[in-house]
Coordinates of C-alpha atoms in Angstrom, one line a residue:
M141 CA -9.5 12.7 -32.9
A142 CA -8.6 10.4 -30.0
S143 CA -10.6 10.8 -26.8
P144 CA -8.8 12.7 -24.0
I145 CA -10.3 10.3 -21.5
P146 CA -7.9 7.5 -20.8
D147 CA -8.9 3.9 -21.3
S148 CA -9.5 2.7 -17.7
N149 CA -8.9 -0.9 -18.7
R150 CA -5.3 -0.2 -19.3
N151 CA -4.8 1.0 -15.7
P152 CA -7.8 -0.3 -13.8
L153 CA -8.3 1.0 -10.3
P154 CA -7.9 -1.4 -7.4
P155 CA -10.9 -2.7 -5.5
R156 CA -12.3 0.0 -3.3
G157 CA -13.5 0.2 0.2
G158 CA -15.9 2.6 1.9
N159 CA -16.3 6.3 0.9
P160 CA -14.9 8.5 3.7
S161 CA -17.3 11.3 2.5
S162 CA -20.8 10.8 3.9
L163 CA -22.1 13.0 1.0
G164 CA -20.0 11.5 -1.8
C165 CA -18.4 14.9 -2.5
G166 CA -16.0 15.4 -5.3
T167 CA -14.7 13.3 -8.2
T168 CA -12.4 10.9 -6.3
P169 CA -13.3 7.2 -6.6
G170 CA -13.0 6.7 -2.9
S171 CA -10.8 4.6 -0.5
F172 CA -8.5 1.9 -1.9
A173 CA -8.7 0.1 1.5
N174 CA -10.6 -3.2 2.0
P175 CA -14.4 -2.9 2.1
S176 CA -15.4 -2.3 5.7
G177 CA -16.3 -5.4 7.7
I178 CA -17.4 -4.4 11.2
G179 CA -17.9 -7.6 13.1
G180 CA -14.9 -9.4 11.7
P181 CA -11.1 -9.1 11.5
F182 CA -11.3 -6.7 8.6
A183 CA -13.4 -3.9 10.2
F184 CA -11.3 -1.2 8.5
S185 CA -8.2 -2.6 7.0
S186 CA -5.5 -2.2 4.3
P187 CA -5.1 -4.7 1.5
D188 CA -2.4 -7.2 2.4
T189 CA 0.9 -7.0 0.6
P190 CA 1.8 -10.5 -0.6
G191 CA 3.4 -12.6 2.2
M192 CA 1.7 -10.7 5.1
P193 CA 0.5 -12.8 8.1
Q194 CA -3.2 -13.5 7.9
P195 CA -5.6 -12.6 10.8
S196 CA -6.1 -15.1 13.6
E197 CA -9.1 -17.3 13.4
K198 CA -9.6 -16.8 17.1
T199 CA -11.1 -14.0 19.2
A200 CA -11.8 -13.4 22.9
W201 CA -14.7 -15.7 22.5
D202 CA -12.2 -18.6 22.2
F203 CA -10.7 -17.7 25.6
M204 CA -13.6 -17.9 28.1
P205 CA -13.3 -18.4 31.8
P206 CA -13.4 -22.1 32.6
D207 CA -16.5 -21.9 34.7
W208 CA -18.7 -20.4 31.9
I209 CA -20.9 -22.8 30.0
R210 CA -22.0 -22.6 26.4
Q211 CA -25.7 -23.3 25.9
A212 CA -27.1 -23.2 22.4
D213 CA -25.7 -20.1 20.8
R214 CA -24.7 -18.1 23.9
W215 CA -22.4 -18.3 26.9
V216 CA -23.8 -18.5 30.4
A217 CA -21.9 -17.3 33.5
P218 CA -21.9 -19.3 36.7
A219 CA -24.7 -18.7 39.3
G220 CA -24.2 -15.5 41.3
F221 CA -21.7 -14.0 38.8
E222 CA -21.6 -10.2 38.7
P223 CA -20.0 -8.6 35.7
T224 CA -17.6 -5.8 36.4
T225 CA -15.7 -5.2 33.1
Q226 CA -17.0 -4.0 29.8
L227 CA -15.8 -7.3 28.3
E228 CA -17.9 -9.3 30.8
F229 CA -21.0 -7.1 30.1
A230 CA -20.5 -7.6 26.4
R231 CA -20.1 -11.3 26.7
L232 CA -23.5 -11.4 28.5
G233 CA -25.0 -9.4 25.6
I234 CA -25.5 -6.3 27.7
I235 CA -25.1 -2.8 26.2
T236 CA -23.7 -0.5 28.9
D237 CA -23.8 3.3 29.1
P238 CA -20.2 3.6 28.1
M239 CA -20.9 1.5 25.0
R240 CA -23.8 3.8 24.1
R241 CA -21.6 6.9 24.6
V242 CA -19.0 5.4 22.3
A243 CA -21.6 5.0 19.6
Q244 CA -22.8 8.6 20.1
R245 CA -19.2 9.8 19.6
E246 CA -18.6 7.6 16.6
P247 CA -21.8 7.7 14.5
H248 CA -20.6 5.0 12.1
L249 CA -21.0 2.5 15.0
R250 CA -24.2 1.3 16.5
P251 CA -24.3 0.4 20.2
E252 CA -24.6 -3.2 19.2
D253 CA -21.5 -2.9 17.1
V254 CA -19.6 -1.6 20.0
R255 CA -20.8 -4.4 22.3
D256 CA -19.9 -7.1 19.8
E257 CA -16.4 -5.7 19.1
V258 CA -15.7 -5.5 22.8
A259 CA -16.9 -9.0 23.3
A260 CA -14.6 -10.2 20.5
G261 CA -11.6 -8.5 22.2
R262 CA -11.1 -6.3 19.1
M263 CA -12.1 -3.1 21.0
V264 CA -11.6 -1.8 24.5
I265 CA -13.3 1.0 26.5
P266 CA -10.7 2.1 29.1
A267 CA -13.0 3.2 31.9
N268 CA -12.1 2.5 35.5
T269 CA -15.3 2.4 37.5
R270 CA -13.8 5.0 39.9
H271 CA -13.0 7.4 37.1
L272 CA -16.5 7.0 35.6
R273 CA -17.8 8.6 38.7
C274 CA -15.7 11.7 38.4
G275 CA -15.9 13.1 34.9
L276 CA -14.6 10.4 32.5
D277 CA -16.1 10.6 29.0
P278 CA -15.9 7.0 27.7
M279 CA -14.2 6.4 24.4
A280 CA -13.1 3.2 22.5
I281 CA -9.9 1.9 21.1
G282 CA -10.2 -0.7 18.3
R283 CA -9.9 -1.0 14.6
A284 CA -13.6 -0.6 14.1
S285 CA -13.4 2.8 15.6
L286 CA -11.5 6.0 14.7
T287 CA -7.8 5.9 15.3
K288 CA -6.9 7.3 18.7
V289 CA -4.0 9.4 19.9
N290 CA -2.3 9.2 23.3
A291 CA -0.2 12.0 24.8
N292 CA 2.5 11.2 27.3
M293 CA 3.5 13.5 30.1
G294 CA 4.8 13.4 33.7
A295 CA 7.2 15.0 36.1
S296 CA 10.8 13.9 36.1
P297 CA 13.4 14.0 38.9
V298 CA 14.9 17.1 37.3
S299 CA 11.9 18.9 35.7
S300 CA 8.3 19.9 36.2
G301 CA 5.8 19.3 39.0
T302 CA 2.1 18.6 39.7
D303 CA 0.7 22.0 38.6
E304 CA 2.7 22.0 35.3
E305 CA 1.6 18.4 34.5
V306 CA -2.1 19.3 35.1
E307 CA -1.7 22.3 32.8
K308 CA -0.1 20.0 30.2
L309 CA -3.0 17.6 30.6
R310 CA -5.5 20.4 29.8
W311 CA -3.3 21.5 26.9
A312 CA -3.2 18.0 25.5
V313 CA -7.0 17.6 25.8
R314 CA -7.4 21.0 24.0
W315 CA -5.3 19.6 21.2
Q316 CA -7.6 16.5 21.1
A317 CA -5.5 13.8 22.7
D318 CA -7.8 10.9 23.2
T319 CA -6.0 9.5 26.3
V320 CA -3.1 10.7 28.4
M321 CA -0.4 8.6 30.1
D322 CA 1.2 9.9 33.4
L323 CA 4.8 8.7 33.2
S324 CA 6.0 10.7 36.2
T325 CA 9.3 9.5 37.7
G326 CA 10.0 12.4 40.0
G327 CA 8.3 14.8 42.4
D328 CA 5.1 13.7 44.3
L329 CA 4.0 10.9 42.0
D330 CA 0.9 10.2 44.0
A331 CA -0.3 13.8 44.1
T332 CA 0.4 14.3 40.5
R333 CA -1.5 11.2 39.4
S334 CA -4.4 12.0 41.6
A335 CA -4.6 15.6 40.3
I336 CA -4.4 14.4 36.7
I337 CA -7.2 11.9 37.1
Q338 CA -9.5 14.4 38.9
N339 CA -9.0 16.9 36.2
S340 CA -9.3 14.6 33.2
S341 CA -12.3 13.7 31.0
V342 CA -10.1 11.4 29.0
P343 CA -8.8 8.0 30.1
I344 CA -5.5 8.0 32.1
G345 CA -2.8 5.4 31.8
T346 CA 0.3 4.7 33.9
V347 CA 3.3 2.5 34.1
P348 CA 3.0 1.3 37.7
I349 CA 6.5 -0.1 38.0
Y350 CA 7.8 3.5 38.2
S351 CA 5.9 4.0 41.5
M352 CA 6.8 0.4 42.7
I353 CA 10.5 1.3 43.0
I354 CA 10.2 4.7 44.7
G355 CA 12.1 4.3 48.0
R356 CA 13.5 0.9 47.1
S357 CA 15.9 -0.6 44.5
I358 CA 14.5 -2.7 41.7
E359 CA 16.2 -5.8 43.2
D360 CA 14.0 -5.4 46.3
L361 CA 10.7 -5.5 44.4
D362 CA 8.4 -8.3 45.5
E363 CA 4.9 -9.6 44.9
A364 CA 3.4 -7.6 47.8
A365 CA 4.8 -4.3 46.5
V366 CA 3.4 -5.1 43.0
L367 CA -0.1 -5.8 44.2
E368 CA -0.1 -2.9 46.7
T369 CA 0.8 -0.4 44.0
L370 CA -1.7 -1.7 41.5
E371 CA -4.5 -1.6 44.0
H372 CA -3.7 1.9 45.1
Q373 CA -3.6 3.3 41.5
A374 CA -6.7 1.4 40.6
Q375 CA -8.5 3.0 43.5
Q376 CA -7.3 6.4 42.4
G377 CA -9.1 5.8 39.1
V378 CA -6.3 4.9 36.6
D379 CA -8.0 3.5 33.4
Y380 CA -5.2 1.4 32.0
F381 CA -1.9 0.0 33.2
T382 CA 1.2 -0.8 31.1
I383 CA 2.5 -4.0 32.5
H384 CA 5.8 -5.4 31.0
A385 CA 5.0 -9.0 31.7
G386 CA 6.2 -10.3 28.3
V387 CA 9.9 -9.8 28.8
L388 CA 11.0 -13.3 29.8
R389 CA 14.4 -14.7 30.9
D390 CA 14.7 -16.7 27.7
H391 CA 14.5 -13.4 25.7
L392 CA 17.5 -11.7 27.4
P393 CA 20.3 -13.4 25.4
L394 CA 18.6 -12.2 22.3
V395 CA 19.4 -8.6 23.1
R396 CA 23.1 -9.0 23.7
D397 CA 24.1 -7.9 20.2
R398 CA 21.6 -5.1 19.9
V399 CA 23.1 -1.7 19.1
I400 CA 21.1 0.0 21.8
G401 CA 19.9 -2.8 24.0
I402 CA 16.6 -2.4 26.0
V403 CA 15.2 1.1 25.7
S404 CA 12.0 0.5 27.6
R405 CA 12.3 1.7 31.2
G406 CA 10.0 -1.0 32.5
G407 CA 11.7 -3.6 30.3
S408 CA 15.2 -2.7 31.5
L409 CA 14.1 -2.7 35.2
L410 CA 12.6 -6.1 35.0
A411 CA 15.5 -7.5 33.0
K412 CA 17.8 -6.3 35.8
W413 CA 15.4 -7.9 38.4
M414 CA 15.5 -11.3 36.6
L415 CA 19.2 -11.3 36.2
H416 CA 19.7 -10.5 39.9
H417 CA 17.2 -13.1 41.2
R418 CA 17.8 -15.7 38.5
R419 CA 14.0 -16.0 38.3
E420 CA 11.3 -15.5 35.6
N421 CA 9.7 -12.1 35.3
L422 CA 7.5 -11.8 38.4
M423 CA 4.9 -9.9 36.4
Y424 CA 4.5 -12.9 34.2
E425 CA 4.4 -15.3 37.2
M426 CA 1.8 -13.1 38.9
W427 CA -0.4 -12.5 35.8
D428 CA -3.5 -14.2 37.1
D429 CA -3.3 -12.3 40.4
I430 CA -2.8 -9.1 38.5
C431 CA -5.8 -9.9 36.3
A432 CA -8.0 -10.5 39.3
L433 CA -7.1 -7.1 40.8
M434 CA -7.6 -5.2 37.6
R435 CA -10.9 -6.9 36.9
R436 CA -12.4 -5.5 40.1
Y437 CA -12.0 -1.9 38.9
D438 CA -12.2 -2.7 35.1
V439 CA -8.7 -1.4 34.6
T440 CA -7.7 -2.2 31.0
F441 CA -4.4 -3.9 30.2
S442 CA -1.9 -2.2 27.9
I443 CA 0.6 -5.1 27.8
G444 CA 3.9 -3.4 27.5
D445 CA 6.5 -4.1 24.8
G446 CA 9.6 -4.1 27.0
L447 CA 11.8 -5.3 24.1
R448 CA 10.7 -2.7 21.5
P449 CA 13.6 -1.6 19.2
G450 CA 15.3 1.6 20.1
G451 CA 16.8 2.1 16.6
L452 CA 16.3 0.9 13.1
A453 CA 19.3 -1.4 13.5
D454 CA 17.3 -3.5 16.0
A455 CA 13.9 -3.4 14.4
T456 CA 11.9 -6.6 13.9
D457 CA 14.6 -8.7 15.5
A458 CA 14.4 -12.0 17.3
A459 CA 13.9 -10.4 20.8
Q460 CA 11.1 -8.2 19.7
L461 CA 9.2 -11.0 17.9
A462 CA 9.8 -13.5 20.7
E463 CA 8.2 -11.0 23.2
L464 CA 5.3 -10.4 20.8
Q465 CA 4.6 -14.1 20.9
A466 CA 4.5 -13.9 24.7
L467 CA 2.2 -10.9 24.6
G468 CA -0.3 -13.0 22.6
T469 CA -0.2 -15.7 25.3
L470 CA -0.8 -13.0 28.0
T471 CA -3.7 -11.6 26.0
E472 CA -5.4 -15.0 26.0
R473 CA -4.9 -15.4 29.8
A474 CA -6.3 -11.9 30.5
W475 CA -9.4 -12.6 28.4
R476 CA -9.9 -15.8 30.4
N477 CA -9.9 -13.6 33.5
G478 CA -12.5 -11.2 32.0
C479 CA -10.1 -8.3 31.5
Q480 CA -9.9 -5.9 28.6
V481 CA -6.7 -5.9 26.7
M482 CA -4.7 -3.8 24.3
V483 CA -1.1 -4.6 23.3
E484 CA 1.8 -2.1 22.9
G485 CA 4.2 -2.1 19.9
P486 CA 7.3 -0.5 18.5
G487 CA 9.2 1.8 18.5
H488 CA 11.8 2.4 15.8
V489 CA 10.9 0.5 12.6
S490 CA 11.9 1.3 9.0
F491 CA 9.0 2.2 6.8
D492 CA 9.1 -1.1 4.8
Q493 CA 8.7 -3.2 7.9
I494 CA 5.7 -1.5 9.5
E495 CA 2.9 -3.4 7.7
F496 CA 4.5 -6.8 8.7
N497 CA 4.7 -5.7 12.4
M498 CA 1.0 -4.6 12.4
K499 CA -0.3 -7.7 10.8
L500 CA 1.9 -10.1 12.8
Q501 CA 0.4 -8.6 16.0
R502 CA -3.1 -9.0 14.5
R503 CA -2.4 -12.7 14.1
L504 CA -0.5 -13.5 17.3
C505 CA -2.8 -11.4 19.6
H506 CA -6.0 -12.4 17.9
G507 CA -7.1 -8.9 16.9
A508 CA -6.6 -7.2 20.3
P509 CA -6.1 -3.4 19.7
F510 CA -2.5 -2.5 18.9
Y511 CA -1.1 0.7 20.6
V512 CA 2.1 1.8 19.0
L513 CA 4.8 4.4 19.8
G514 CA 5.4 6.0 16.4
P515 CA 7.1 4.1 14.9
L516 CA 10.0 6.3 14.0
V517 CA 11.1 5.6 10.5
T518 CA 14.6 7.2 10.8
D519 CA 17.0 7.9 13.6
I520 CA 19.0 11.0 12.5
F521 CA 16.5 13.8 13.1
P522 CA 16.5 14.6 16.9
G523 CA 14.4 17.7 17.5
Y524 CA 12.1 16.6 14.6
D525 CA 11.1 13.2 15.8
H526 CA 7.4 14.2 16.0
I527 CA 7.7 14.3 12.2
T528 CA 9.8 11.1 11.7
S529 CA 7.4 9.2 13.9
C530 CA 4.1 10.5 12.6
I531 CA 5.2 9.3 9.1
G532 CA 5.4 5.8 10.6
A533 CA 2.3 6.3 12.7
T534 CA 0.2 7.0 9.5
A535 CA 1.4 3.7 8.0
A536 CA 0.9 1.9 11.3
A537 CA -2.7 3.1 11.6
Y538 CA -3.5 2.3 8.0
H539 CA -2.1 -1.2 8.4
G540 CA -3.9 -2.0 11.7
A541 CA -2.8 0.0 14.8
S542 CA -5.8 1.3 16.8
M543 CA -4.0 3.9 18.9
L544 CA -0.9 6.0 18.3
C545 CA 1.3 7.2 21.2
Y546 CA 2.5 10.7 20.2
V547 CA 6.2 11.7 20.0
T548 CA 7.1 15.3 20.6
P549 CA 10.1 17.3 19.3
K550 CA 11.7 16.7 22.7
E551 CA 11.8 12.9 22.3
H552 CA 15.2 11.5 23.1
L553 CA 16.3 15.0 24.3
G554 CA 14.3 16.0 27.4
L555 CA 10.9 16.4 29.1
P556 CA 8.3 17.9 26.7
K557 CA 7.1 21.4 27.6
R558 CA 3.7 23.0 26.7
D559 CA 4.4 23.8 23.1
D560 CA 6.1 20.4 22.6
V561 CA 2.8 18.7 23.7
K562 CA 0.9 20.8 21.1
Q563 CA 3.3 19.9 18.4
G564 CA 3.1 16.2 19.3
C565 CA -0.7 16.2 19.4
V566 CA -1.1 18.0 16.1
A567 CA 1.4 15.7 14.3
Y568 CA -0.4 12.6 15.5
K569 CA -3.9 13.9 14.9
I570 CA -2.7 14.4 11.3
A571 CA -1.4 10.8 11.2
A572 CA -4.6 9.4 12.7
H573 CA -6.9 11.4 10.5
A574 CA -5.0 10.6 7.4
A575 CA -5.2 6.9 8.1
D576 CA -9.0 7.1 8.9
V577 CA -9.7 8.8 5.6
A578 CA -7.5 6.2 3.8
L579 CA -9.4 3.4 5.5
G580 CA -12.7 4.7 4.3
I581 CA -14.3 5.2 7.7
P582 CA -17.6 6.9 6.9
G583 CA -17.7 10.6 7.5
T584 CA -14.0 11.1 8.1
R585 CA -13.5 13.2 5.0
D586 CA -16.5 15.5 5.6
R587 CA -14.6 18.3 7.2
D588 CA -11.9 18.1 4.6
D589 CA -14.5 18.5 1.9
E590 CA -16.1 21.5 3.7
L591 CA -12.7 23.2 4.0
T592 CA -12.0 22.5 0.3
K593 CA -15.3 24.3 -0.6
A594 CA -14.3 27.2 1.6
R595 CA -10.9 27.3 0.0
A596 CA -12.4 27.2 -3.5
A597 CA -14.7 30.1 -2.7
L598 CA -11.8 32.0 -1.2
N599 CA -13.8 32.3 2.0
W600 CA -11.0 32.9 4.4
E601 CA -13.0 33.1 7.6
K602 CA -14.7 29.7 6.9
H603 CA -11.3 28.3 5.8
F604 CA -9.8 29.2 9.2
E605 CA -12.8 28.1 11.2
L606 CA -12.7 24.6 9.7
S607 CA -9.0 24.2 10.2
F608 CA -7.6 22.1 13.1
D609 CA -5.6 25.0 14.4
P610 CA -7.4 28.3 13.4
D611 CA -4.9 30.5 15.3
T612 CA -1.9 29.3 13.4
A613 CA -3.7 29.3 10.0
R614 CA -4.8 33.0 10.5
A615 CA -1.5 34.1 11.9
F616 CA 0.4 32.6 8.9
H617 CA -2.0 34.2 6.5
D618 CA -1.8 37.6 8.1
E619 CA 2.0 37.5 8.3
D620 CA 2.1 38.3 4.5
L621 CA -1.3 39.8 3.7
D622 CA -3.8 40.8 6.4
V623 CA -6.6 41.5 4.0
D624 CA -9.1 38.7 3.2
T625 CA -9.4 39.1 -0.5
D626 CA -9.6 36.9 -3.6
F627 CA -6.0 35.9 -3.6
C628 CA -3.3 35.2 -1.1
A629 CA 0.4 36.2 -0.9
M630 CA 1.6 32.8 -2.2
C631 CA 0.6 33.4 -5.8
G632 CA -0.7 36.9 -5.9
H633 CA -3.6 38.0 -8.1
D634 CA -2.5 37.1 -11.6
W635 CA -1.2 33.6 -10.7
C636 CA -4.0 32.5 -8.3
S637 CA -5.3 29.3 -9.9
V638 CA -8.2 29.1 -7.4
R639 CA -9.4 32.5 -8.3
I640 CA -9.1 31.7 -12.0
S641 CA -11.0 28.4 -11.7
K642 CA -13.7 30.2 -9.8
E643 CA -14.1 32.6 -12.7
I644 CA -14.5 29.8 -15.4
V645 CA -18.2 29.6 -16.0
E646 CA -18.1 25.9 -16.9
F647 CA -16.5 24.9 -13.6
V648 CA -18.4 24.4 -10.3
S649 CA -15.3 25.3 -8.4
G650 CA -15.9 28.0 -5.7
K651 CA -19.6 28.4 -6.6
D652 CA -21.2 26.7 -3.6
E653 CA -23.7 29.2 -2.4
A654 CA -23.2 28.1 1.2
Y655 CA -19.6 29.5 1.0
A656 CA -20.3 32.5 -1.3
W657 CA -18.1 35.4 -0.3
D658 CA -16.9 38.4 -2.3
Q659 CA -16.7 41.2 0.3
P660 CA -13.0 41.6 1.2
R661 CA -12.2 42.9 4.6
V662 CA -9.2 43.7 6.8
S663 CA -8.9 40.8 9.2
A664 CA -9.3 41.3 12.9
A665 CA -6.4 42.2 15.1
L666 CA -4.2 39.3 16.1
T667 CA -5.2 37.5 19.3
A668 CA -2.5 37.1 22.0
E669 CA -2.0 33.5 20.9
Q670 CA -1.7 34.4 17.2
R671 CA 0.8 37.2 18.1
E672 CA 2.8 34.6 20.1
I673 CA 2.9 32.3 17.1
L674 CA 4.4 35.0 14.9
E675 CA 6.8 36.2 17.6
R676 CA 8.2 32.7 17.8
R677 CA 8.7 32.6 14.0
G678 CA 10.8 35.7 14.2
V679 CA 9.9 36.9 10.6
L680 CA 8.2 40.2 11.4
D681 CA 9.8 43.0 13.3
P682 CA 8.2 44.3 16.6
A683 CA 6.6 47.3 14.9
E684 CA 4.8 45.1 12.4
L685 CA 3.7 42.7 15.1
H686 CA 2.4 45.7 17.0
R687 CA 0.4 46.9 14.0
L688 CA -1.2 43.5 13.4
A689 CA -2.1 43.2 17.1
R690 CA -3.8 46.6 17.2
K691 CA -5.4 47.1 13.8
T692 CA -9.2 47.8 13.6
R693 CA -11.8 45.8 11.6
S694 CA -12.2 48.7 9.1
K695 CA -13.2 47.5 5.6
M696 CA -10.7 49.8 3.8
G697 CA -13.4 52.4 3.4
A698 CA -15.9 50.2 1.5
A699 CA -19.6 50.9 1.9
S700 CA -21.8 48.0 2.7
G701 CA -22.3 45.7 -0.3
E702 CA -19.4 47.4 -2.2
K703 CA -16.0 46.0 -3.0
A704 CA -13.1 47.6 -1.0
A705 CA -10.5 49.6 -2.8
C706 CA -7.9 46.8 -2.2
H707 CA -10.1 44.2 -4.0
S708 CA -8.4 42.8 -7.1
D709 CA -11.4 43.6 -9.3
V710 CA -10.9 47.3 -8.4
A711 CA -7.2 47.7 -8.2
D712 CA -4.2 45.8 -9.6
P713 CA -2.3 43.6 -7.0
D714 CA 0.5 46.1 -6.4
E715 CA -2.0 48.9 -5.9
A716 CA -4.1 46.7 -3.6
N717 CA -1.2 46.0 -1.3
L718 CA -0.2 49.7 -1.2
L719 CA -3.7 50.7 -0.4
Q720 CA -4.0 48.4 2.6
V721 CA -0.5 49.4 3.8
R722 CA -1.3 53.2 3.6
R723 CA -4.8 52.8 5.2
L724 CA -3.5 50.7 8.1
A725 CA -0.6 53.0 8.6
V726 CA -3.0 55.8 9.2
E727 CA -5.1 53.6 11.6
D728 CA -1.9 52.6 13.4
E729 CA -0.8 56.2 13.9
T730 CA -4.3 57.0 15.3
E731 CA -4.2 54.2 17.8
R732 CA -0.6 54.4 18.9
P733 CA -0.2 55.3 22.5
R734 CA 1.1 58.9 23.1
P735 CA 4.2 59.3 25.2
I736 CA 3.6 60.6 28.7
A737 CA 4.8 64.2 29.1

């Protein structure tokens, strides 16, 4: 009789990278990404599809300040030099407190790894020296580290204000945004920015040109206004600036035939300025002066992609690629000035073009961290663009992006509100985490494995505890069956494959003693947040929601150590459901408020 095990030589597995499980759990062969190579251009990377641009042979070490001297195997700064940026400290071989903190937060990295990646320009630590004094918890962005997520927010001329934006900041941090950008264009921009920084433990970024044109037209913008605004925001503690210096006069004819032109606010404003003054982009001309100012506070560059595509019809076009070449040149100049740099990217890009975009940036910008918006992989789903974009974001992170700028359901439609912020953060944490697991970053799959063990054991409480959003998981479960028993409402008792696998003696499934659980229980009453989740869904009627919000933690009458009457080993599924309904109906009647006479 032929062996049931397939001949692996007929379908050999591809070369494998690191194992994202620190304990090697399960039977999977592990990541199909490249083997990890921290200290080089392939720290955590995807295999190249044939024809992809190869990494640059250069790093930030190839773009040193002209007054530094190389002696033996190290660089020496001029006499009297005082480092101010994380890049400069790293170049001198110094491990700073922020570098140590990054290594604490990412155990797969040693402090020496962080220092060396920063020195090479492949990693940044956005940490304004002013913000470090008031509660900033340093983090890193780079392909050797975990993929990061940014949340955008900000008041507009028609919506929101300072208090609401601070609340959205707290909400974004709760949902694990790694950085936040204040993109306010209305209200008291200065007060909003100051309040956000003072209340934030995560790095804060801005697009300073928005403030530069408050009270003046874009045509009146001059060098003095640029430097004044940058200095003020740096003193407030902003950790990174988006500067659209790569949009050049020569690029403007390339956008004439675009379906949607220039969609970047900063890019469109500077294009208008150049056409009016018939001059080169003043941000490009002032680059060295801007570098000197940002170096004093260690503000990180996020070099803006002012010509990013605004629709699939314009993706990877001549204008976008010409600007990317300019961003590479600006990266080199910023490194010579001792500044940390990350580079911004598209945008709207069809799925098949994402890898090329990521790997072309890796080459042209010499491995500087890539920070991308999405990209959105289709244009016809307004209201669902957090989904269309997190699909592209997963691919972008797998192929080389270091930070993902979230998109909310309100993208293209309006200013995101509190729940939109949550939906955007959750979608992008999914994208970032999926990419990190695929890249084989050590330990990234550990929580997934623990949740799988809880699921196999039908341990509902542990299942919810390990989930990213326990309130939503619990609410969705209780919407159909609010008893934690050895099946759920999706399959019922007879069809529950997890329960059946657990019962098969030869299988290890569900038998981990650390997750053992066989005492069913009525789940706790819904919290206010869980009730709100179900109210928004609109599936249950108000009376049922009231019951779920007021029920007790009774165990259906089971004595300690005994199985409750609703457990499937005691009653058949239909009877189990009837028992819990009848019991809870009695409890509900007992607890229901009496009318006032």
